[in-house]
Amino acid sequence: MIAIATQTRVQSLPEEIENLFREHSKFIYRTAFRVTGNGEDAEDVLQSLFVRIMRRELPADFNRNPRAYLYRAAVNLSLNVVRSRARRVSAETLTDVEDPSFHERSRGDMEIDERMRQALGELSAKAAEILILRHVHGYSDVEIAKFLGTSRGTIAVSLFRSRARLRKSIRAFLGGKS
Amino acid sequence: MKSQTGNPRQIVDQFLGKMAEPLSDEHGDGAVKDVHQRLLIEDAHVLSFALATDPQPVRTHVWSAIAAGVLVMLAGGMLHLVLQRSSGVEIVAKPVSGEIQTVGSRATFPGYSGIEDGKVLRAGNDGGTIALLDGSKIEMSASAELSINREAKGFRVRLTSGTVLVTAAKQHDGHLYVETKDCVVSVTGTVFAVSTEESGSRVSVLEGEVQVHHGEISQTLMAGQQATTSPELRPLSTEPAMAWAIERVALVQQPAQQAPQTTNATTGSVVRGIVKGTNGAGIPDVSVTLCPNFTQVRIEPAQEKQPLVPFDDTVRVDGPIVRNKTHFFAIWGNCVLSTVVTDSMGHFEFSNVAPGEYAVRAQREGFSGPTDIPLVPGESSVAGGNSNGIVRYFNGWAVASSSLQPIGDSTRVTVHAQQVSQDISLSLVRAGVISGTVRDADGKPVANARIRIIGSPAPGAVRIERQTFLTTTTNDLGAYRAFWLAPGEYRVVAEGPRSGTYWVARPVTAADGSPVVVLREGEEVSNIDVVLRPGADDQVLPNPRR
């Protein structure tokens, strides 16, 4: 019962996934890079997301708005990375943070940046999504509202509150240090 | 603290301002491309055959069908057919184009209806095309007649008159047979034509290989070859009736060679051997698979880092794993395989194996491959953290997946022409089990929690996704059971069922007395219990071995 056929080379992903990747990967990567602050974690987030897609571990309404889903998942995964790092890194040094620009700055700055990322992780998922759309991707209130399917007023309030929270968090951090 | 302006407002503004800076090329396009490369390998894995530790063979099948180039359109049609099957009538195929008629009835099939098991079909004057439920496509010449029967493992197409051009979908656990009055063709994924005439039958292979059985004789036909059951039949290339098939496929890259007549053909060698356990006794019921022309990835020791190029290429990595050795991997997802099963003494035999280089694999549920594979997880270079991520990925896969199997001397065989037989010896070890219960902080069992069994080294590594050996979920009692694991060291990670909360139990490192589960051959390690708390550092409860 032997039967054999030629091997097929896989040069690209299945078409629909290839298309999703082409369309959204940079958006996701940039989101993840800015939230996690380093390329390795960002690559992991991007890869995990697409592995999930390839395994069809997707919500039923994924196709209705893939970009919104992917964005939300990217933010959540990235924040998870940041949060887990908080636990792990607290006792260690921060030298594994790989943003090259970090090397030119003092360690104190790095600590503050990392503290800011942790503060991002303490925001609600929705608030973080809104904040990142604004500050990483430069979306306007109206664009964010449209993207997330909510009202413009909600966006403005959320952004205002998030910034206040970040300030409060950093104030607590500085207070605790000095 | 002082180097950055101390005003919280300014700090926040500065931080948010930095977020908007564009990424450098290295951190944009380059990284995205790297991920794409890794996804290609992941895809090859998804494409691969269901292996003992693969918990989702069904999903694997669907994806491979799509990736193998079967029309996506067909997927919808197949769904339709599956639904119809519940009505008690066995639907085996679906008309795609042309005029297809059930013999004895006048009406032709509308495009949306199904073709029933065993019904005799006839194509109209312009021929027609049907799609089998497994995704195979059958083009029928004018007035060709056939019937399709579903069998326990695949489909059997009985050609009673005319010619068919078959584009076989990759067969997973079954076969596709095309039968004429005097021969049977069995395939696992290829393009070939079969025609039957009064004096006999003709089989022509356009792509891939098929096995032709004619009476007691079996013969392998390669691309470009053909066989006839009667000397009266002319070669395909001079047969006008087949021109349509050749034109349509345009895959005949070399002029058809007349294959030896099936009546006196023995073209290949015999490959035989034994599969043994650690105690040296033969193991019965092992599926032994030959993969011809396997794609191989070679890992060589090197000083410099270089990105992984997934196929046919040399991967240079640094780290302790490679030392001065070169390792080969076969990417199983990319070849269609031939499989035999060992007898009660563990012996197996492939007959008629064409000369060439093959990778060999032995698989049986509850067993795993030999433990001396070069990249065991414990030797991974993950902890170094200075690689570009590829090695880690690779390591996880080398052992986790059937798609990337390390090939040693024992699992690689070269078949020489004219050599009568070749003996090989393979070994398997009994696989083990890790089980336990997942509870929340209140001690309540967590159902549907996702459990990941991860290669153990990499203390503190976050990048668990890449080293996952197996995933499973807990049942209603919060219990999970990860089975068919190769002996080795593992960590267990649990993730809560609720989306959004993403609870992760992150075991602490081994140095802290953490749960690295050491699994020995054939053993079950139970009571690897996990407590999930949202957003908190979770821990795995006592490991009986530590």
XYZ file of C-alpha atoms in Angstrom, chain A residues 7-121:
115
model
C 6.657 17.310 -1.676
C 5.156 20.721 -1.822
C 7.172 23.632 -0.651
C 5.497 26.100 1.598
C 6.536 29.546 0.572
C 3.694 31.524 1.969
C 1.039 31.043 4.549
C -2.462 29.978 3.618
C -3.848 32.812 1.608
C -6.309 34.284 4.050
C -3.713 34.278 6.809
C -1.080 35.676 4.513
C -3.462 38.504 3.712
C -4.187 39.194 7.347
C -0.511 39.208 8.070
C 0.285 41.554 5.235
C -2.430 43.925 6.263
C -2.103 44.008 10.017
C 1.305 42.762 11.118
C 2.985 46.141 11.236
C 0.144 47.681 13.138
C 0.263 44.878 15.673
C 4.029 44.908 15.920
C 4.177 48.613 16.464
C 1.493 48.392 19.133
C 3.324 45.600 20.887
C 6.714 47.251 20.581
C 5.531 50.473 22.117
C 3.711 48.763 24.958
C 6.356 46.206 25.843
C 9.278 48.479 25.004
C 11.346 45.859 23.248
C 11.503 43.984 19.981
C 11.659 40.444 21.285
C 8.481 40.718 23.263
C 6.801 42.483 20.372
C 7.768 39.648 18.037
C 6.366 37.192 20.524
C 3.093 39.017 20.702
C 2.807 39.144 16.925
C 3.702 35.501 16.592
C 1.374 34.344 19.341
C -1.480 36.191 17.761
C -0.995 34.627 14.373
C -0.429 31.194 15.797
C -3.790 31.664 17.420
C -5.296 32.565 14.075
C -3.683 29.591 12.390
C -5.114 27.332 15.036
C -8.497 28.960 14.613
C -8.618 30.010 18.221
C -10.714 32.976 17.359
C -13.953 34.498 18.522
C -16.962 33.861 16.336
C -17.199 37.475 15.239
C -13.551 37.721 14.246
C -14.315 38.345 10.595
C -16.576 41.252 11.302
C -13.658 43.413 12.256
C -10.349 41.574 12.239
C -8.318 44.693 12.807
C -10.173 45.654 15.946
C -9.878 42.162 17.328
C -6.199 41.915 16.481
C -5.520 45.284 17.988
C -7.336 44.450 21.189
C -5.573 41.120 21.488
C -2.220 42.754 20.789
C -2.749 45.283 23.550
C -3.870 42.618 25.994
C -1.012 40.266 25.223
C 1.497 43.089 25.417
C 0.175 44.262 28.752
C 0.327 40.702 30.026
C 3.967 40.608 29.076
C 4.573 43.881 30.886
C 2.705 42.721 33.964
C 4.485 39.418 34.151
C 7.753 41.220 33.708
C 6.925 43.365 36.719
C 6.857 40.300 38.882
C 9.894 38.761 37.370
C 12.017 41.801 36.964
C 11.361 43.474 40.246
C 14.216 41.603 41.839
C 16.456 41.625 38.798
C 18.099 44.330 36.815
C 16.497 45.935 33.849
C 19.320 45.200 31.476
C 17.224 42.889 29.365
C 15.168 45.758 28.092
C 16.343 46.019 24.555
C 15.135 49.285 23.167
C 18.457 50.542 21.848
C 17.671 54.095 22.758
C 17.629 52.978 26.364
C 21.342 52.526 26.345
C 21.885 56.174 25.785
C 19.886 57.154 28.758
C 20.408 56.743 32.396
C 19.184 53.869 34.380
C 16.782 56.081 36.228
C 15.030 56.893 32.978
C 14.737 53.245 32.189
C 13.206 52.608 35.523
C 10.740 55.381 34.990
C 9.828 54.111 31.538
C 9.299 50.649 32.893
C 7.245 52.100 35.709
C 5.147 53.913 33.105
C 4.580 50.647 31.281
C 3.481 49.016 34.487
C 1.107 51.922 35.029
C -0.295 51.259 31.559
C -0.890 47.706 32.661
